[in-house]
mmCIF file of C-alpha atoms in Angstrom:
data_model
loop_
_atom_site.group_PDB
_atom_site.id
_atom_site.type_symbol
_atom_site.label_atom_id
_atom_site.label_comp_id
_atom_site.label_asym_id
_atom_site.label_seq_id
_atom_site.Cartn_x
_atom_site.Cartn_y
_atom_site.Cartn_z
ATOM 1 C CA UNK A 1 19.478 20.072 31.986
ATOM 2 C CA UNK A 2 18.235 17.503 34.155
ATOM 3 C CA UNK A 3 16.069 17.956 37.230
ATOM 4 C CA UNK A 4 17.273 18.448 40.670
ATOM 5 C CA UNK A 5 15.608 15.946 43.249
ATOM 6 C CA UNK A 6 16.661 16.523 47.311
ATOM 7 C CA UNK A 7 16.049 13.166 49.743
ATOM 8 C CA UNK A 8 16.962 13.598 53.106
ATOM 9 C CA UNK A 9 21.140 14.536 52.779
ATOM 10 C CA UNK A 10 21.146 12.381 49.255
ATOM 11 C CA UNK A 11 21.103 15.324 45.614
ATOM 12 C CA UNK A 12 20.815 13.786 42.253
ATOM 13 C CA UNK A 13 19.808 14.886 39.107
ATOM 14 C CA UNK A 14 16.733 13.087 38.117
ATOM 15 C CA UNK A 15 17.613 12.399 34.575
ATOM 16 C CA UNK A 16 21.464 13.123 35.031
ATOM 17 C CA UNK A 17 23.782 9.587 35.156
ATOM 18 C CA UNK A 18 23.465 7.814 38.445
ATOM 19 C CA UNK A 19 19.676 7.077 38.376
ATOM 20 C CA UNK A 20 18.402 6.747 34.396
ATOM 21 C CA UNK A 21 15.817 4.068 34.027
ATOM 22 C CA UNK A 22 17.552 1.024 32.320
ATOM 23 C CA UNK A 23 20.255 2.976 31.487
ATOM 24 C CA UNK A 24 18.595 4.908 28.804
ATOM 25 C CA UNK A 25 19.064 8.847 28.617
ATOM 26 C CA UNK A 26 16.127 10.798 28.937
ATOM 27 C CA UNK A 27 15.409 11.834 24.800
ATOM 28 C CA UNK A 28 15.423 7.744 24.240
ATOM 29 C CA UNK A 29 12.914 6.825 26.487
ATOM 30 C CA UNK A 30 10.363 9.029 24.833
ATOM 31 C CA UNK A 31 11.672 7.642 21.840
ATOM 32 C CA UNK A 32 10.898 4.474 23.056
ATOM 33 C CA UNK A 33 6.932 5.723 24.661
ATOM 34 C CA UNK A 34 6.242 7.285 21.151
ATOM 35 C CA UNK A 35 6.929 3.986 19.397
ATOM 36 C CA UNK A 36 4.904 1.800 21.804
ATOM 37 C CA UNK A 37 1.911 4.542 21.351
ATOM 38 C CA UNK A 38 2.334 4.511 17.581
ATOM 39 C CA UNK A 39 2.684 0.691 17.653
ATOM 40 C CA UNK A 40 -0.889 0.627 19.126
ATOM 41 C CA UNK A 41 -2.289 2.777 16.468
ATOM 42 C CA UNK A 42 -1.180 0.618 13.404
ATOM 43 C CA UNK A 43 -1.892 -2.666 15.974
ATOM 44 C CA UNK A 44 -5.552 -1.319 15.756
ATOM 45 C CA UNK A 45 -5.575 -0.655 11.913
ATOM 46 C CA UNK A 46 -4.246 -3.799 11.190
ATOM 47 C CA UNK A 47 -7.132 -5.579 13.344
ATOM 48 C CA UNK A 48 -9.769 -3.451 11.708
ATOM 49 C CA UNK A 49 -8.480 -4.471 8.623
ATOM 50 C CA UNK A 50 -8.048 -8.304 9.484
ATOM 51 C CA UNK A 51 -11.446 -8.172 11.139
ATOM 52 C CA UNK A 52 -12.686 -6.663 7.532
ATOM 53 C CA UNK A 53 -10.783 -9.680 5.259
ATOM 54 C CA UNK A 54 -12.244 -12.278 7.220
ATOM 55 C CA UNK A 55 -15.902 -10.588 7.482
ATOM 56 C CA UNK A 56 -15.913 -10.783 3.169
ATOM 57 C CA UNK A 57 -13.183 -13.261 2.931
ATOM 58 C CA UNK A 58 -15.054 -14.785 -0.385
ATOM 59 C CA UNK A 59 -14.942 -11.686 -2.416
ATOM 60 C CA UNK A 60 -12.134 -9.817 -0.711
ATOM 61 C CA UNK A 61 -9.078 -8.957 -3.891
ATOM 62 C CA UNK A 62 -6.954 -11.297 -4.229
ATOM 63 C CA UNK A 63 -3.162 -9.325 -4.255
ATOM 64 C CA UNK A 64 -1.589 -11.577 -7.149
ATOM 65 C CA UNK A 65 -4.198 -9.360 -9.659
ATOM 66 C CA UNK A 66 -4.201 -6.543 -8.191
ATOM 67 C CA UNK A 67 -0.302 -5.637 -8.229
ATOM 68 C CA UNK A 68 1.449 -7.118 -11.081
ATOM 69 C CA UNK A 69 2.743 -3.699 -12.258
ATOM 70 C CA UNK A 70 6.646 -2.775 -13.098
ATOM 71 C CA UNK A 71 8.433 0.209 -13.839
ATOM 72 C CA UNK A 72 9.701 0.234 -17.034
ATOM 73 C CA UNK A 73 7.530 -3.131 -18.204
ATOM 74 C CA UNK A 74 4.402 -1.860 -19.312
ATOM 75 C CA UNK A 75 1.926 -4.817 -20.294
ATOM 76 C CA UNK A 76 4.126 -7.355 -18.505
ATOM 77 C CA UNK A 77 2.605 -9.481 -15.710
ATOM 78 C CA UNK A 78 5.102 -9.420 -12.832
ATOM 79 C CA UNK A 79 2.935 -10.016 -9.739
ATOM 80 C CA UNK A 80 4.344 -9.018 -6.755
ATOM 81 C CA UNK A 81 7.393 -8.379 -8.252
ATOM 82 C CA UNK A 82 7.901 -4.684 -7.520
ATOM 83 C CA UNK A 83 6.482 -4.596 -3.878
ATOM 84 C CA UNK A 84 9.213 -7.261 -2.898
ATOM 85 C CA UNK A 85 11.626 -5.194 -3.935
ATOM 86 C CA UNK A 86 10.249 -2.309 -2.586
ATOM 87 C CA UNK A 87 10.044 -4.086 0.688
ATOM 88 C CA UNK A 88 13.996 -5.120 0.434
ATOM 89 C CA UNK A 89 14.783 -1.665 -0.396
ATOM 90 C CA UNK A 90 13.120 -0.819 2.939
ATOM 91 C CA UNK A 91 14.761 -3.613 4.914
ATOM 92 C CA UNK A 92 18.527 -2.695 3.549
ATOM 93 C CA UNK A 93 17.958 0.558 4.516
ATOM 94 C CA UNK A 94 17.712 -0.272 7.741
ATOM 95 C CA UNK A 95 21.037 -2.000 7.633
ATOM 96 C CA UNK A 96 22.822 1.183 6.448
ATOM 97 C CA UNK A 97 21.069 2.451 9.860
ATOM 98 C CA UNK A 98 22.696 0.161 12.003
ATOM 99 C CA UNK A 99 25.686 1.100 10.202
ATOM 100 C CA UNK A 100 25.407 4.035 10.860
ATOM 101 C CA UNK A 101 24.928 3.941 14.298
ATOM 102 C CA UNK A 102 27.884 1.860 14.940
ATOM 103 C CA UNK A 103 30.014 4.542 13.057
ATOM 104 C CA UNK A 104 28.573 7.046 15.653
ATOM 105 C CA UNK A 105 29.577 4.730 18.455
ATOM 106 C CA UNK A 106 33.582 5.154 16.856
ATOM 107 C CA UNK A 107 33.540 8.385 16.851
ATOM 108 C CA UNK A 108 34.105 7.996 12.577
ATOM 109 C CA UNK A 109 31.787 11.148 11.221
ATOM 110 C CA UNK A 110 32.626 10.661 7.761
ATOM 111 C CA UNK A 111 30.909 7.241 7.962
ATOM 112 C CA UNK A 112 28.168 8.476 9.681
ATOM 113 C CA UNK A 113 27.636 10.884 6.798
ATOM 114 C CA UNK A 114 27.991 8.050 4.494
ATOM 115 C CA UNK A 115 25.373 5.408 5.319
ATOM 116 C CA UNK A 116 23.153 8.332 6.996
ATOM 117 C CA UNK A 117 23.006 9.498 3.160
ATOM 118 C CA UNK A 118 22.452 5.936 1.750
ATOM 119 C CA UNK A 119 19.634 5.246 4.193
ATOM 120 C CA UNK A 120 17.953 8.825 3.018
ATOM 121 C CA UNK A 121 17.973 7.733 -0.888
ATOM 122 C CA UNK A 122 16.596 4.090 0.254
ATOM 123 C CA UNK A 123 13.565 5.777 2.010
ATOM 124 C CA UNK A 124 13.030 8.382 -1.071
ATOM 125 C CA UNK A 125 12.806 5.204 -3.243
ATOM 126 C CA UNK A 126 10.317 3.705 -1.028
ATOM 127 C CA UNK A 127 8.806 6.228 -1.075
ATOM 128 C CA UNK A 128 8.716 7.205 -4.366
ATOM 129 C CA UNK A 129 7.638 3.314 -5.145
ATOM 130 C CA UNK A 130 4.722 3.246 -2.953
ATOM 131 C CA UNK A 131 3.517 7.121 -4.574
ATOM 132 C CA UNK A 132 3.831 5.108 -8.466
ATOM 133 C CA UNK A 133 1.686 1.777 -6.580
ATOM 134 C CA UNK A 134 -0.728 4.398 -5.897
ATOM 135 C CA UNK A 135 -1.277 6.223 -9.260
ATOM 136 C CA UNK A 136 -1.363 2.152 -10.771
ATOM 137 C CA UNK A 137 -3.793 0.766 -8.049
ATOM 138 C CA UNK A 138 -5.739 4.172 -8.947
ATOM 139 C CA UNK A 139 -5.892 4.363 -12.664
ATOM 140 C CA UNK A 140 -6.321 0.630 -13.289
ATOM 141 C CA UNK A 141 -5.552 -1.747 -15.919
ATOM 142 C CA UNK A 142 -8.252 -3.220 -17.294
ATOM 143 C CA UNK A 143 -11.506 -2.080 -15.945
ATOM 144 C CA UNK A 144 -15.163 -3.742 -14.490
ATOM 145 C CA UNK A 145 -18.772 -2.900 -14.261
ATOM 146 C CA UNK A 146 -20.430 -2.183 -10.892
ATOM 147 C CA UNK A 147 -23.633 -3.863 -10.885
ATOM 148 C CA UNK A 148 -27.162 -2.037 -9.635
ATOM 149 C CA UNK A 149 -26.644 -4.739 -6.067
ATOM 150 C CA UNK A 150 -23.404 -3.328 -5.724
ATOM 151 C CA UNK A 151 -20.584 -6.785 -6.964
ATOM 152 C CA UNK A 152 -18.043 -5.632 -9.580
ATOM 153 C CA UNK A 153 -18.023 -8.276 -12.497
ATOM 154 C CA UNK A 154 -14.752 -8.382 -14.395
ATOM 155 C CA UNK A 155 -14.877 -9.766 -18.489
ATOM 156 C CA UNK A 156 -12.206 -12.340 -19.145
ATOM 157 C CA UNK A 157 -11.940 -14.389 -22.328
ATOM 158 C CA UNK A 158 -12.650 -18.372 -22.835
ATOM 159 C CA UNK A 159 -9.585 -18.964 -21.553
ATOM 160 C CA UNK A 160 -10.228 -17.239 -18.304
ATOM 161 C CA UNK A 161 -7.879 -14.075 -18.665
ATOM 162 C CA UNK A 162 -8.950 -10.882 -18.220
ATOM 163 C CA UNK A 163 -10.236 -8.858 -21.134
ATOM 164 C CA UNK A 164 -9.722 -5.173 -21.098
ATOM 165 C CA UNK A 165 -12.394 -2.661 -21.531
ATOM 166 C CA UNK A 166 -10.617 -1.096 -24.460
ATOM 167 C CA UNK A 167 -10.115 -4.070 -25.864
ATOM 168 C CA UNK A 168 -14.254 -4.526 -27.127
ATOM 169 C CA UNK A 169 -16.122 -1.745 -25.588
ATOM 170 C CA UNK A 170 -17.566 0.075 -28.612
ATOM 171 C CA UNK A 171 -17.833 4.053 -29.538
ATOM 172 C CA UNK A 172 -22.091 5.513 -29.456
ATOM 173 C CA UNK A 173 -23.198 8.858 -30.490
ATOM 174 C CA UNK A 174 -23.915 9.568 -26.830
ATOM 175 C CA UNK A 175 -23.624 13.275 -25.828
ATOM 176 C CA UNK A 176 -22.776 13.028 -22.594
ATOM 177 C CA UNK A 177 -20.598 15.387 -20.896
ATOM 178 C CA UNK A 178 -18.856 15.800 -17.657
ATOM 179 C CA UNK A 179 -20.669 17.862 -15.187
ATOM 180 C CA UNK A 180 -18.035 20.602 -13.762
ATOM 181 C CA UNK A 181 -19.149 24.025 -12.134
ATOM 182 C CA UNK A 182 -18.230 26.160 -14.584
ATOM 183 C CA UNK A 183 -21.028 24.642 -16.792
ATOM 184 C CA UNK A 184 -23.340 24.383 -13.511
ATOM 185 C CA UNK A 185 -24.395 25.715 -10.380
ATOM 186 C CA UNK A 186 -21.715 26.494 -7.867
ATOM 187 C CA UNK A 187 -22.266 23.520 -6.171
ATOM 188 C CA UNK A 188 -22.958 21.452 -9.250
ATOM 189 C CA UNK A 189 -20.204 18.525 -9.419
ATOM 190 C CA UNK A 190 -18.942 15.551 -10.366
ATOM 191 C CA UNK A 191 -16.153 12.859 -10.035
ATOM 192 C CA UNK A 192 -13.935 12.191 -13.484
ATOM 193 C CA UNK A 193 -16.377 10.227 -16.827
ATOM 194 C CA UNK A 194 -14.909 6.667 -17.183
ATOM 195 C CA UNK A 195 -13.512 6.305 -20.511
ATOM 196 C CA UNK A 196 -16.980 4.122 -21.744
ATOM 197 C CA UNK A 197 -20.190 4.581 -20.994
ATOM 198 C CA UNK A 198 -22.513 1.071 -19.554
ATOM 199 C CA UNK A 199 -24.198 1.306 -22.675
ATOM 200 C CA UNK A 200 -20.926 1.144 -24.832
ATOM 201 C CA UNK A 201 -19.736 -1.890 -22.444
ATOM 202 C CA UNK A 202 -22.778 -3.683 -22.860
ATOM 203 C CA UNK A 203 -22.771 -3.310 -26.434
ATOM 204 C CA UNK A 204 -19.339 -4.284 -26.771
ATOM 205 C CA UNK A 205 -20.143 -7.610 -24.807
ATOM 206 C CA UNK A 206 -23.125 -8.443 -27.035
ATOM 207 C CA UNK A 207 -20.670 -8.428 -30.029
ATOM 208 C CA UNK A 208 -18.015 -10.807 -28.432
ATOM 209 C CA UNK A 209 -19.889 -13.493 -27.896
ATOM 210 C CA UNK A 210 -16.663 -15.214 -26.749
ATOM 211 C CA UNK A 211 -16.448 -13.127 -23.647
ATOM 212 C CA UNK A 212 -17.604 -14.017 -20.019
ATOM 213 C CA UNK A 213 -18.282 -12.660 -17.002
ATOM 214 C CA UNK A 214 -16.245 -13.042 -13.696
ATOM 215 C CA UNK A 215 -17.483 -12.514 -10.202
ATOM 216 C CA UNK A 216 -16.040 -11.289 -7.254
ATOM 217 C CA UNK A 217 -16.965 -14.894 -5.554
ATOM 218 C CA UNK A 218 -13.790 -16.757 -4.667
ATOM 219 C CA UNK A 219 -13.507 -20.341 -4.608
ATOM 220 C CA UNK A 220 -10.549 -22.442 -3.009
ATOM 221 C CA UNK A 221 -9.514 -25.650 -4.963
ATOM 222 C CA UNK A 222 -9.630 -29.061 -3.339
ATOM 223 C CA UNK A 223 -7.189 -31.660 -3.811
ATOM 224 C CA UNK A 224 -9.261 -33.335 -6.602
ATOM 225 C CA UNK A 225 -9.393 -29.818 -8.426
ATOM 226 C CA UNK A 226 -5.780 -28.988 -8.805
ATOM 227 C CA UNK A 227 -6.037 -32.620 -9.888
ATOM 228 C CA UNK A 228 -8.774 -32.489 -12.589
ATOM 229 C CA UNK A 229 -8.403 -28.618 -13.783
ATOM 230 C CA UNK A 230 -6.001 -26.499 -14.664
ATOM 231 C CA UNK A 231 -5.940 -23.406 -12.936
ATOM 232 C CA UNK A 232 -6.414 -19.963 -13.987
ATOM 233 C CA UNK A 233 -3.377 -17.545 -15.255
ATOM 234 C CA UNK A 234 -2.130 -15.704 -12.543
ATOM 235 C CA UNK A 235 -4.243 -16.574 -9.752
ATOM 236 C CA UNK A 236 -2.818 -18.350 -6.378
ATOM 237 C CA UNK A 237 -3.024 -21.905 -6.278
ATOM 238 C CA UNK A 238 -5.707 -22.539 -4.470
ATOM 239 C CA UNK A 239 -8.108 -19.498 -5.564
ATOM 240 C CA UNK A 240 -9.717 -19.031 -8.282
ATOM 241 C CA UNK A 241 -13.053 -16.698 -8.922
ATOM 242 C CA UNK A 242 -16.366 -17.466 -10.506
ATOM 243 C CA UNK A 243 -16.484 -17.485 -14.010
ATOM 244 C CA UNK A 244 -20.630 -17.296 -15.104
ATOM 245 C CA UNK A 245 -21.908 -19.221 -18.290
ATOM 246 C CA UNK A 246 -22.559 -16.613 -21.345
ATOM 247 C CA UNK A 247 -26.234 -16.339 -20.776
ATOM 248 C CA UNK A 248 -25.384 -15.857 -16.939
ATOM 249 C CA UNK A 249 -22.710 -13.267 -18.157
ATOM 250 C CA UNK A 250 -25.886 -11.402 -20.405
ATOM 251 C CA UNK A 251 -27.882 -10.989 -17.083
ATOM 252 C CA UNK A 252 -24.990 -9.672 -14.989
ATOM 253 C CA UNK A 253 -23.646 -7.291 -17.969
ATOM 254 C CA UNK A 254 -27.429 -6.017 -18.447
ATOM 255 C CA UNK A 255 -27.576 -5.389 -14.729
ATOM 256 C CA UNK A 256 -24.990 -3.445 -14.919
ATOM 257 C CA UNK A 257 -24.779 0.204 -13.338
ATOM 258 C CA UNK A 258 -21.539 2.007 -13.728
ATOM 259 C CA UNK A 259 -18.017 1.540 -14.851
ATOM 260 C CA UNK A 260 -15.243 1.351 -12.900
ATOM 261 C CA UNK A 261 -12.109 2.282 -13.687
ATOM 262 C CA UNK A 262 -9.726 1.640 -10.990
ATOM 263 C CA UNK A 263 -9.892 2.070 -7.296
ATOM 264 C CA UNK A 264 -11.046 4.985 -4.823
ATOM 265 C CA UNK A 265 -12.827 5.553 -1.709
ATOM 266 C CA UNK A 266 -15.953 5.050 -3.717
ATOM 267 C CA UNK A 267 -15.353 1.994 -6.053
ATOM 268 C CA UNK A 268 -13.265 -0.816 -6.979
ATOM 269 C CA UNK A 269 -12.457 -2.561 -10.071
ATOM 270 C CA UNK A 270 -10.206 -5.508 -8.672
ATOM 271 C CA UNK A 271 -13.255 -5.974 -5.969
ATOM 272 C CA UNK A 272 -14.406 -5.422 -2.281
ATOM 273 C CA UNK A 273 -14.411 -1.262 -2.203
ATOM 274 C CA UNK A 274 -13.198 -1.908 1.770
ATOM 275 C CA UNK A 275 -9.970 -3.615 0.026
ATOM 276 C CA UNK A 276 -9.359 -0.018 -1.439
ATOM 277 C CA UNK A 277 -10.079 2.029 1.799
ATOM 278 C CA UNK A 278 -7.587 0.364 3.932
ATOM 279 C CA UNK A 279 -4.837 0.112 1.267
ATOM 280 C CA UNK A 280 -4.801 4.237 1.123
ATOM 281 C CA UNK A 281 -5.551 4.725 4.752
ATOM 282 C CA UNK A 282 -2.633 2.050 6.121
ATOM 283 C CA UNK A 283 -0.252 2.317 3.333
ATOM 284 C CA UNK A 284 -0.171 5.907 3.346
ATOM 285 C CA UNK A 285 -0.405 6.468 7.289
ATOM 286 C CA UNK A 286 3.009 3.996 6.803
ATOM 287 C CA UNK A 287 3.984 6.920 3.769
ATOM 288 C CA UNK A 288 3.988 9.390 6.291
ATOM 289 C CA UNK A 289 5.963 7.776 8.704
ATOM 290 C CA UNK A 290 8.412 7.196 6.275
ATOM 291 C CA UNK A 291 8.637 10.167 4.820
ATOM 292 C CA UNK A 292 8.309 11.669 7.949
ATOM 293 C CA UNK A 293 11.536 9.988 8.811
ATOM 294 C CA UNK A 294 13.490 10.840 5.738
ATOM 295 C CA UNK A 295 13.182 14.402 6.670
ATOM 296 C CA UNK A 296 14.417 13.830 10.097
ATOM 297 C CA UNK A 297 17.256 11.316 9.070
ATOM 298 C CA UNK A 298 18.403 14.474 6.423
ATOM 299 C CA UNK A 299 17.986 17.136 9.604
ATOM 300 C CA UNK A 300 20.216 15.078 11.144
ATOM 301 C CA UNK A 301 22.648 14.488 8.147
ATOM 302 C CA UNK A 302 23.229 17.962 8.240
ATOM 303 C CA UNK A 303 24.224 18.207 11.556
ATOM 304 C CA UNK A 304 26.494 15.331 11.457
ATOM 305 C CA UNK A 305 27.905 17.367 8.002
ATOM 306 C CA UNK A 306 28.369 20.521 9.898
ATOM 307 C CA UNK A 307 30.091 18.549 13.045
ATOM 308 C CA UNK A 308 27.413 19.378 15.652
ATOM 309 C CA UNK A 309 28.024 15.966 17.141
ATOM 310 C CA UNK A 310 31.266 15.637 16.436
ATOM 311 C CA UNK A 311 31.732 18.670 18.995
ATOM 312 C CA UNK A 312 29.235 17.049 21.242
ATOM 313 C CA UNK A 313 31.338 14.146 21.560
ATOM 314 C CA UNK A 314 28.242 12.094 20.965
ATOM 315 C CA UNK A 315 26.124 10.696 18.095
ATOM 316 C CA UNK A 316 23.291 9.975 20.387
ATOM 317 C CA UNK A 317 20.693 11.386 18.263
ATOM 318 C CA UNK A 318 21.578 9.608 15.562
ATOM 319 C CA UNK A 319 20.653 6.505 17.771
ATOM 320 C CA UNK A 320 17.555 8.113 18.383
ATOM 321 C CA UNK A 321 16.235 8.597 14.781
ATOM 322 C CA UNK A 322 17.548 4.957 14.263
ATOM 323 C CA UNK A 323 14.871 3.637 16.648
ATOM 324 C CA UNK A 324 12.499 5.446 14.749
ATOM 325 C CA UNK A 325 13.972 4.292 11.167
ATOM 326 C CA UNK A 326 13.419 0.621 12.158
ATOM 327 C CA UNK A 327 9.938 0.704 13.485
ATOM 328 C CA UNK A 328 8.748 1.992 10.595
ATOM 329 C CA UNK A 329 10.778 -0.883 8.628
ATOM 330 C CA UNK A 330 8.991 -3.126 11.007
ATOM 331 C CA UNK A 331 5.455 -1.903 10.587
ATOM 332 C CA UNK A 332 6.196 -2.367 7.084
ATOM 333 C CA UNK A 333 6.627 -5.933 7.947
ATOM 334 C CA UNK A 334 3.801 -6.419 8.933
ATOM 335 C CA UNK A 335 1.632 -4.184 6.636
ATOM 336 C CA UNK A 336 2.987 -6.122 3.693
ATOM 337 C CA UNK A 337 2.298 -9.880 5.150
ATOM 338 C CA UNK A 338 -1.692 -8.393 5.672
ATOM 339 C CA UNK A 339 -2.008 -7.027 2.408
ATOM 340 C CA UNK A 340 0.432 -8.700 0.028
ATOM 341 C CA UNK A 341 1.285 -12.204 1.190
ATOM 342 C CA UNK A 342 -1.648 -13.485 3.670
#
C-alpha cells in the first residue's frame, strides 16, 4: 500500500498512479537501482581484471588453449566451441523472456507458463555448462612444470604441439606419500600429489630428446612472419609463445620446482596464476547470478501455475524478474568478450 502524502488541499498516494516516477511502479524501480548497483560491481571486476591483462599482457593465457574442451568429444580440439554455445544458450533464453513477458501483457497464462519453463531449463544448462568448464579448466589436460622463479614451462613436440605429461613422464621408486591429518598432526596438511613427481618429469624429458620447452612469453607475428612461417596448431593468428632450443629446454626443465596440474588459486598450468583467479571469482560471481535467477524465475513459475497473477489481473512480476534475467545475459556479454574473445 502506497504512502499517503498531504500538500496544502492536494492527497495522493506517493507511489499510487498519478505521481510514479517515469511511469514505473514502485517494485520496478528498485529493480532498476539493484541492477545499476550490481552493474557497478562487475564494472569494477572487469577493470581489475583488464587492468591485470594489460599489466602481464606477454604471458597472460591465451583462451584458444585453454578451452578447447567438448562434451561428449574427449581428445578432440574444439576451441571455443562449447563456450559459444553456451553463450547462445544464454542469449535465447532471454528471448523466451521477452516472450514471456509479452504473454503476460495478453493476459495468456498458459504461455507464460510455457516460455517461463523454457527460459528455466536454458539457465540450468548454462549453468550446468559453466560447473563442467570448471571441473576441465581445474583438472587440466596436459600438464606444466612451475619453475623455482615462478614461469610455468609447457613441453610440446618438434612440431610445436603440446606433449602431455603422461605421455613421457616416467615411473621412480620414490616413496612419497600424501601428507593428510590422519597420518599427522592435527594441523598437518596438504593440497592433492600431482600425478608425477619433478624428478619423474625431468627424467622423462632427458629420454625424449625430441621434446622442447615452451614459455609463457608471447610473441605477436609481423606481416613478414605469417609470411615466412607457418604458425603454430591452435594458436591465434598473430600469437604464438616461445619455444626454447633443447639445451635451453634442459636448463628450464632442471630448474624446475613443482608440477602443475591444472588451475587453482595457487597455480596454473595454461599460465599467469592471476588468469585463474579472476576466471573463478567473475565467472562464478556471474554463476550465482544466474543461478540465483533460475530459482526466482521457477518461484515465479509456480505462481503463474497456481494462477496468483492470473487473479491479480497482472503479470507484473514476471516483468520484474525479466529485468533481472537480461542483465545477467548482458553481463555475460561482456564477461565473455574479456575472457574469451579479446
Amino acid at each position: 500500500m502506497g504512502a499517503t502524502v498531504t500538500t496544502g488541499n492536494n492527497t495522493e498516494n506517493t507511489w499510487g498512479g498519478g505521481n510514479e516516477p517515469m511511469g514505473a511502479s514502485y517494485g520496478k524501480l528498485m529493480m532498476w537501482f539493484f541492477i545499476v548497483s550490481d552493474a557497478l560491481t562487475f564494472t569494477g571486476f572487469l577493470a581489475a581484471y583488464g587492468f591485470s591483462r594489460f599489466k602481464f599482457i606477454d604471458n597472460w593465457p591465451i583462451a584458444d588453449e585453454v578451452f578447447t574442451h567438448f562434451p561428449f568429444m574427449h581428445g578432440v580440439e574444439a576451441p571455443m566451441y562449447y563456450v559459444a554455445l553456451m553463450t547462445f544458450i544464454l542469449i535465447f533464453s532471454s528471448v523466451t523472456m521477452v516472450l514471456a513477458v509479452d504473454a503476460g501483457h495478453q493476459m495468456k497464462q498458459t504461455k507464460v507458463a510455457f516460455y517461463m519453463l523454457l527460459t528455466i531449463v536454458g539457465g540450468l544448462i548454462f549453468v550446468g555448462s559453466q560447473a563442467w568448464e570448471w571441473k576441465n579448466f581445474i583438472k587440466g589436460e596436459h600438464g606444466a612444470i612451475e619453475t623455482k622463479g615462478g614461469s610455468i614451462i609447457q613441453f610440446v613436440n618438434a612440431e610445436g604441439e603440446r606433449v602431455k605429461l603422461a605421455d613421457f613422464a616416467v615411473t621412480l621408486p620414490e616413496e612419497r606419500e600424501q601428507l593428510t591429518r590422519s597420518k599427522g598432526r592435527w594441523f598437518m596438511d596438504e593440497p592433492t600429489l600431482p600425478s608425477y613427481s619433478v624428478a619423474e618429469v625431468q627424467a622423462g624429458f632427458k629420454a625424449h630428446p625430441e621434446l622442447l620447452v615452451r614459455t609463457e612469453k608471447i610473441y605477436r607475428d609481423t606481416k613478414e612472419d605469417k609470411a615466412n612461417r607457418k604458425l603454430q596448431p591452435g594458436l591465434n593468428k598473430n600469437k604464438h609463445r616461445e619455444i626454447l632450443t633443447r639445451a635451453e629446454s634442459e636448463v628450464m626443465v632442471g630448474n624446475g620446482a613443482i608440477v602443475v596440474e591444472g588451475a587453482n588459486l595457487e597455480h596454473n598450468e595454461y599460465g599467469s596464476k592471476l588468469f585463474a583467479d579472476f576466471f573463478f571469482f567473475i565467472t562464478g560471481f556471474h554463476g550465482f547470478h544466474v543461478f540465483s535467477g533460475v530459482v526466482i524465475n521457477f518461484i515465479i513459475f509456480l505462481n503463474v501455475v497456481l494462477g496468483t497473477y492470473e487473479k491479480r489481473k497482472s503479470y507484473e512480476m514476471v516483468e520484474k524478474v525479466g529485468l533481472y534475467w537480461h542483465f545477467v545475459d548482458l553481463v555475460w556479454v561482456f564477461v565473455f568478450t574479456f575472457f574469451y574473445l579479446v
